[in-house]
């Protein structure tokens, strides 16, 4: 089963047993960036100079990606004067994450459980239903980061997103950051991806740094 980068980020984030998101804020930014990068890799979108443009609005045939593409196309038309990557991630990260979770449920990879916290507040959790896809993606990550295997373009993109969002604990539970960080940085900056993807990765990394910094400053203040 082929899943998108956004779905892979979400699978790494969700606790297999409880279904709660670990590092939820980082995961939301990672999911939004992952979906955008997926559209770059599909030849539908360009991301450069800190801005996002729709290159080809033709549907990809994937319902999740096409939903993002349609939403992005409408946003670009509405905001012709400012199409900054940061603005798009800020706009899309909450809805995009929910759409990705819904897709994982529809694919049968996680199941949705509903209950009320303190008997009042509605809470949804998404424990694992089928772990085959997550095991495969974790194996890919381990091969590239821990074993030195040369990653393909998709694995490079995933590693770059995990590195940019600081999701090392979710991707490599139990391992110290210093053990995986240098190799992840090497992959993110390496030659494994094409020029347009490398440029998009650099732009998205900068955008994620900017939005997460704003989030931290807001919480502190």
mmCIF file of C-alpha atoms in Angstrom:
data_model
loop_
_atom_site.group_PDB
_atom_site.id
_atom_site.type_symbol
_atom_site.label_atom_id
_atom_site.label_comp_id
_atom_site.label_asym_id
_atom_site.label_seq_id
_atom_site.Cartn_x
_atom_site.Cartn_y
_atom_site.Cartn_z
ATOM 1 C CA UNK A 1 0.000 0.000 0.000
ATOM 2 C CA UNK A 2 1.390 3.399 -1.018
ATOM 3 C CA UNK A 3 0.786 6.186 1.471
ATOM 4 C CA UNK A 4 1.663 9.879 1.266
ATOM 5 C CA UNK A 5 4.397 11.662 3.183
ATOM 6 C CA UNK A 6 1.769 13.347 5.329
ATOM 7 C CA UNK A 7 0.267 9.981 6.238
ATOM 8 C CA UNK A 8 3.711 8.608 7.076
ATOM 9 C CA UNK A 9 4.383 11.534 9.418
ATOM 10 C CA UNK A 10 1.044 10.922 11.130
ATOM 11 C CA UNK A 11 1.704 7.184 11.507
ATOM 12 C CA UNK A 12 4.994 7.976 13.224
ATOM 13 C CA UNK A 13 3.191 10.348 15.567
ATOM 14 C CA UNK A 14 0.260 8.152 16.653
ATOM 15 C CA UNK A 15 0.817 5.803 19.590
ATOM 16 C CA UNK A 16 0.041 2.302 18.340
ATOM 17 C CA UNK A 17 -1.842 1.259 21.487
ATOM 18 C CA UNK A 18 -3.506 4.401 22.834
ATOM 19 C CA UNK A 19 -3.954 6.197 19.518
ATOM 20 C CA UNK A 20 -2.842 9.504 21.051
ATOM 21 C CA UNK A 21 -0.559 11.777 19.039
ATOM 22 C CA UNK A 22 2.959 12.103 20.407
ATOM 23 C CA UNK A 23 4.426 15.496 19.575
ATOM 24 C CA UNK A 24 1.109 16.559 18.081
ATOM 25 C CA UNK A 25 2.096 20.144 17.264
ATOM 26 C CA UNK A 26 5.242 19.088 15.402
ATOM 27 C CA UNK A 27 3.291 16.377 13.608
ATOM 28 C CA UNK A 28 0.711 18.854 12.336
ATOM 29 C CA UNK A 29 3.386 21.048 10.766
ATOM 30 C CA UNK A 30 5.092 17.963 9.379
ATOM 31 C CA UNK A 31 1.866 16.654 7.857
ATOM 32 C CA UNK A 32 1.101 19.983 6.147
ATOM 33 C CA UNK A 33 4.654 20.221 4.814
ATOM 34 C CA UNK A 34 4.568 16.577 3.760
ATOM 35 C CA UNK A 35 1.419 17.004 1.707
ATOM 36 C CA UNK A 36 2.865 20.075 0.013
ATOM 37 C CA UNK A 37 6.104 18.264 -0.749
ATOM 38 C CA UNK A 38 4.091 15.345 -2.126
ATOM 39 C CA UNK A 39 2.466 17.735 -4.609
ATOM 40 C CA UNK A 40 5.913 19.023 -5.584
ATOM 41 C CA UNK A 41 7.061 15.467 -6.255
ATOM 42 C CA UNK A 42 3.892 14.870 -8.303
ATOM 43 C CA UNK A 43 4.770 17.845 -10.530
ATOM 44 C CA UNK A 44 1.715 19.853 -9.477
ATOM 45 C CA UNK A 45 3.293 22.522 -7.263
ATOM 46 C CA UNK A 46 6.560 24.446 -6.999
ATOM 47 C CA UNK A 47 8.044 25.723 -3.762
ATOM 48 C CA UNK A 48 10.939 28.150 -4.081
ATOM 49 C CA UNK A 49 11.984 31.525 -2.765
ATOM 50 C CA UNK A 50 9.729 31.007 0.241
ATOM 51 C CA UNK A 51 6.653 30.979 -1.995
ATOM 52 C CA UNK A 52 4.301 28.322 -3.303
ATOM 53 C CA UNK A 53 2.808 28.208 -6.791
ATOM 54 C CA UNK A 54 0.447 25.760 -8.459
ATOM 55 C CA UNK A 55 2.205 24.577 -11.595
ATOM 56 C CA UNK A 56 -0.413 22.081 -12.786
ATOM 57 C CA UNK A 57 -3.901 21.825 -11.177
ATOM 58 C CA UNK A 58 -4.661 18.507 -12.896
ATOM 59 C CA UNK A 59 -5.870 15.922 -10.341
ATOM 60 C CA UNK A 60 -3.391 13.210 -9.376
ATOM 61 C CA UNK A 61 -6.015 10.508 -8.882
ATOM 62 C CA UNK A 62 -5.315 10.311 -5.154
ATOM 63 C CA UNK A 63 -8.287 11.673 -3.188
ATOM 64 C CA UNK A 64 -6.203 12.992 -0.284
ATOM 65 C CA UNK A 65 -3.666 14.754 -2.518
ATOM 66 C CA UNK A 66 -6.357 16.123 -4.809
ATOM 67 C CA UNK A 67 -8.195 17.601 -1.839
ATOM 68 C CA UNK A 68 -5.045 19.463 -0.851
ATOM 69 C CA UNK A 69 -4.380 20.513 -4.443
ATOM 70 C CA UNK A 70 -7.890 21.920 -4.839
ATOM 71 C CA UNK A 71 -7.683 23.747 -1.514
ATOM 72 C CA UNK A 72 -4.236 25.125 -2.396
ATOM 73 C CA UNK A 73 -5.334 26.216 -5.879
ATOM 74 C CA UNK A 74 -8.269 28.163 -4.461
ATOM 75 C CA UNK A 75 -6.047 29.743 -1.822
ATOM 76 C CA UNK A 76 -3.468 30.812 -4.426
ATOM 77 C CA UNK A 77 -6.177 32.481 -6.487
ATOM 78 C CA UNK A 78 -7.530 34.271 -3.417
ATOM 79 C CA UNK A 79 -4.116 35.489 -2.259
ATOM 80 C CA UNK A 80 -2.389 36.512 -5.463
ATOM 81 C CA UNK A 81 -0.263 39.117 -3.664
ATOM 82 C CA UNK A 82 1.172 36.778 -1.017
ATOM 83 C CA UNK A 83 1.743 33.080 -1.491
ATOM 84 C CA UNK A 84 4.272 32.449 1.245
ATOM 85 C CA UNK A 85 4.925 28.874 2.300
ATOM 86 C CA UNK A 86 4.617 29.897 5.961
ATOM 87 C CA UNK A 87 1.150 31.323 5.309
ATOM 88 C CA UNK A 88 -0.015 28.109 3.644
ATOM 89 C CA UNK A 89 1.336 25.849 6.394
ATOM 90 C CA UNK A 90 -0.296 28.037 9.025
ATOM 91 C CA UNK A 91 -3.600 27.883 7.180
ATOM 92 C CA UNK A 92 -3.569 24.164 6.423
ATOM 93 C CA UNK A 93 -1.861 22.385 9.307
ATOM 94 C CA UNK A 94 -4.966 21.741 11.430
ATOM 95 C CA UNK A 95 -7.380 20.707 8.668
ATOM 96 C CA UNK A 96 -4.688 18.849 6.793
ATOM 97 C CA UNK A 97 -3.884 16.723 9.834
ATOM 98 C CA UNK A 98 -7.515 15.748 10.311
ATOM 99 C CA UNK A 99 -7.881 14.895 6.626
ATOM 100 C CA UNK A 100 -4.795 12.689 6.857
ATOM 101 C CA UNK A 101 -6.109 10.878 9.942
ATOM 102 C CA UNK A 102 -9.448 10.336 8.203
ATOM 103 C CA UNK A 103 -7.563 8.850 5.247
ATOM 104 C CA UNK A 104 -5.672 6.465 7.536
ATOM 105 C CA UNK A 105 -8.981 5.351 9.026
ATOM 106 C CA UNK A 106 -10.472 4.824 5.568
ATOM 107 C CA UNK A 107 -7.422 2.765 4.552
ATOM 108 C CA UNK A 108 -7.850 0.551 7.624
ATOM 109 C CA UNK A 109 -4.443 1.454 9.074
ATOM 110 C CA UNK A 110 -5.849 2.998 12.263
ATOM 111 C CA UNK A 111 -9.238 2.851 13.918
ATOM 112 C CA UNK A 112 -11.161 5.774 15.395
ATOM 113 C CA UNK A 113 -12.207 5.670 19.048
ATOM 114 C CA UNK A 114 -14.372 8.371 20.620
ATOM 115 C CA UNK A 115 -14.855 9.156 24.293
ATOM 116 C CA UNK A 116 -15.281 12.139 26.585
ATOM 117 C CA UNK A 117 -12.513 13.461 28.825
ATOM 118 C CA UNK A 118 -13.852 14.211 32.313
ATOM 119 C CA UNK A 119 -17.188 13.105 30.947
ATOM 120 C CA UNK A 120 -17.539 16.383 29.059
ATOM 121 C CA UNK A 121 -14.918 17.097 26.406
ATOM 122 C CA UNK A 122 -15.056 14.953 23.236
ATOM 123 C CA UNK A 123 -11.766 13.207 22.495
ATOM 124 C CA UNK A 124 -10.763 11.080 19.523
ATOM 125 C CA UNK A 125 -7.970 8.546 19.506
ATOM 126 C CA UNK A 126 -6.583 6.512 16.618
ATOM 127 C CA UNK A 127 -4.916 3.255 17.705
ATOM 128 C CA UNK A 128 -3.247 0.991 15.184
ATOM 129 C CA UNK A 129 -5.401 -1.427 13.201
ATOM 130 C CA UNK A 130 -2.871 -2.634 10.598
ATOM 131 C CA UNK A 131 0.809 -2.096 11.355
ATOM 132 C CA UNK A 132 2.311 -3.369 8.107
ATOM 133 C CA UNK A 133 2.725 0.065 6.498
ATOM 134 C CA UNK A 134 4.263 1.643 9.592
ATOM 135 C CA UNK A 135 6.694 -1.241 10.020
ATOM 136 C CA UNK A 136 7.809 -0.828 6.410
ATOM 137 C CA UNK A 137 8.368 2.924 6.716
ATOM 138 C CA UNK A 138 10.259 2.519 10.000
ATOM 139 C CA UNK A 139 12.445 -0.094 8.327
ATOM 140 C CA UNK A 140 13.198 2.373 5.520
ATOM 141 C CA UNK A 141 14.117 5.061 8.022
ATOM 142 C CA UNK A 142 16.333 2.709 9.997
ATOM 143 C CA UNK A 143 18.113 1.502 6.866
ATOM 144 C CA UNK A 144 18.886 5.043 5.714
ATOM 145 C CA UNK A 145 19.672 6.689 9.042
ATOM 146 C CA UNK A 146 21.070 3.889 11.203
ATOM 147 C CA UNK A 147 22.562 1.532 8.626
ATOM 148 C CA UNK A 148 23.861 4.029 6.062
ATOM 149 C CA UNK A 149 21.792 2.807 3.117
ATOM 150 C CA UNK A 150 21.358 5.257 0.248
ATOM 151 C CA UNK A 151 17.806 6.613 0.465
ATOM 152 C CA UNK A 152 15.465 7.098 -2.455
ATOM 153 C CA UNK A 153 13.743 10.449 -3.051
ATOM 154 C CA UNK A 154 10.706 9.609 -0.894
ATOM 155 C CA UNK A 155 12.810 8.479 2.042
ATOM 156 C CA UNK A 156 14.986 11.567 1.685
ATOM 157 C CA UNK A 157 11.878 13.756 1.843
ATOM 158 C CA UNK A 158 10.552 11.904 4.894
ATOM 159 C CA UNK A 159 13.871 12.141 6.737
ATOM 160 C CA UNK A 160 14.084 15.865 5.947
ATOM 161 C CA UNK A 161 10.595 16.466 7.364
ATOM 162 C CA UNK A 162 11.282 14.446 10.516
ATOM 163 C CA UNK A 163 14.543 16.332 10.970
ATOM 164 C CA UNK A 164 12.945 19.754 10.421
ATOM 165 C CA UNK A 165 10.062 19.132 12.834
ATOM 166 C CA UNK A 166 12.225 17.599 15.546
ATOM 167 C CA UNK A 167 10.298 14.318 15.449
ATOM 168 C CA UNK A 168 13.383 12.241 16.237
ATOM 169 C CA UNK A 169 11.754 10.677 19.346
ATOM 170 C CA UNK A 170 8.755 9.497 17.314
ATOM 171 C CA UNK A 171 10.836 8.161 14.416
ATOM 172 C CA UNK A 172 13.578 6.579 16.549
ATOM 173 C CA UNK A 173 12.131 5.949 20.019
ATOM 174 C CA UNK A 174 14.722 5.261 22.665
ATOM 175 C CA UNK A 175 17.650 6.637 20.676
ATOM 176 C CA UNK A 176 19.357 9.909 21.661
ATOM 177 C CA UNK A 177 19.103 12.746 19.165
ATOM 178 C CA UNK A 178 22.888 12.962 18.822
ATOM 179 C CA UNK A 179 22.939 9.427 17.462
ATOM 180 C CA UNK A 180 20.608 10.140 14.552
ATOM 181 C CA UNK A 181 20.814 13.900 13.980
ATOM 182 C CA UNK A 182 24.061 14.092 11.948
ATOM 183 C CA UNK A 183 22.960 11.438 9.462
ATOM 184 C CA UNK A 184 19.489 12.955 9.131
ATOM 185 C CA UNK A 185 21.030 16.356 8.394
ATOM 186 C CA UNK A 186 23.328 14.750 5.820
ATOM 187 C CA UNK A 187 20.390 13.096 4.066
ATOM 188 C CA UNK A 188 18.277 16.263 4.127
ATOM 189 C CA UNK A 189 21.095 18.247 2.516
ATOM 190 C CA UNK A 190 22.305 15.502 0.209
ATOM 191 C CA UNK A 191 22.105 14.763 -3.499
ATOM 192 C CA UNK A 192 19.570 11.938 -3.352
ATOM 193 C CA UNK A 193 16.579 14.047 -4.444
ATOM 194 C CA UNK A 194 16.113 16.027 -7.644
ATOM 195 C CA UNK A 195 16.801 19.759 -7.839
ATOM 196 C CA UNK A 196 13.173 20.869 -7.493
ATOM 197 C CA UNK A 197 12.599 18.562 -4.522
ATOM 198 C CA UNK A 198 15.824 19.659 -2.808
ATOM 199 C CA UNK A 199 14.803 23.300 -3.220
ATOM 200 C CA UNK A 200 11.321 22.563 -1.870
ATOM 201 C CA UNK A 201 12.809 20.721 1.112
ATOM 202 C CA UNK A 202 15.056 23.681 1.965
ATOM 203 C CA UNK A 203 12.108 26.078 1.708
ATOM 204 C CA UNK A 204 9.890 23.867 3.844
ATOM 205 C CA UNK A 205 12.589 23.392 6.455
ATOM 206 C CA UNK A 206 12.947 27.173 6.739
ATOM 207 C CA UNK A 207 9.175 27.605 6.914
ATOM 208 C CA UNK A 208 8.795 24.953 9.628
ATOM 209 C CA UNK A 209 11.553 26.616 11.653
ATOM 210 C CA UNK A 210 9.734 29.952 11.332
ATOM 211 C CA UNK A 211 6.284 28.686 12.302
ATOM 212 C CA UNK A 212 7.497 26.556 15.190
ATOM 213 C CA UNK A 213 9.526 29.472 16.529
ATOM 214 C CA UNK A 214 6.418 31.644 16.476
ATOM 215 C CA UNK A 215 4.490 28.882 18.272
ATOM 216 C CA UNK A 216 7.135 28.623 20.986
ATOM 217 C CA UNK A 217 7.302 32.388 21.491
ATOM 218 C CA UNK A 218 3.502 32.579 21.692
ATOM 219 C CA UNK A 219 3.337 29.853 24.335
ATOM 220 C CA UNK A 220 6.153 31.429 26.375
ATOM 221 C CA UNK A 221 4.609 34.903 26.276
#
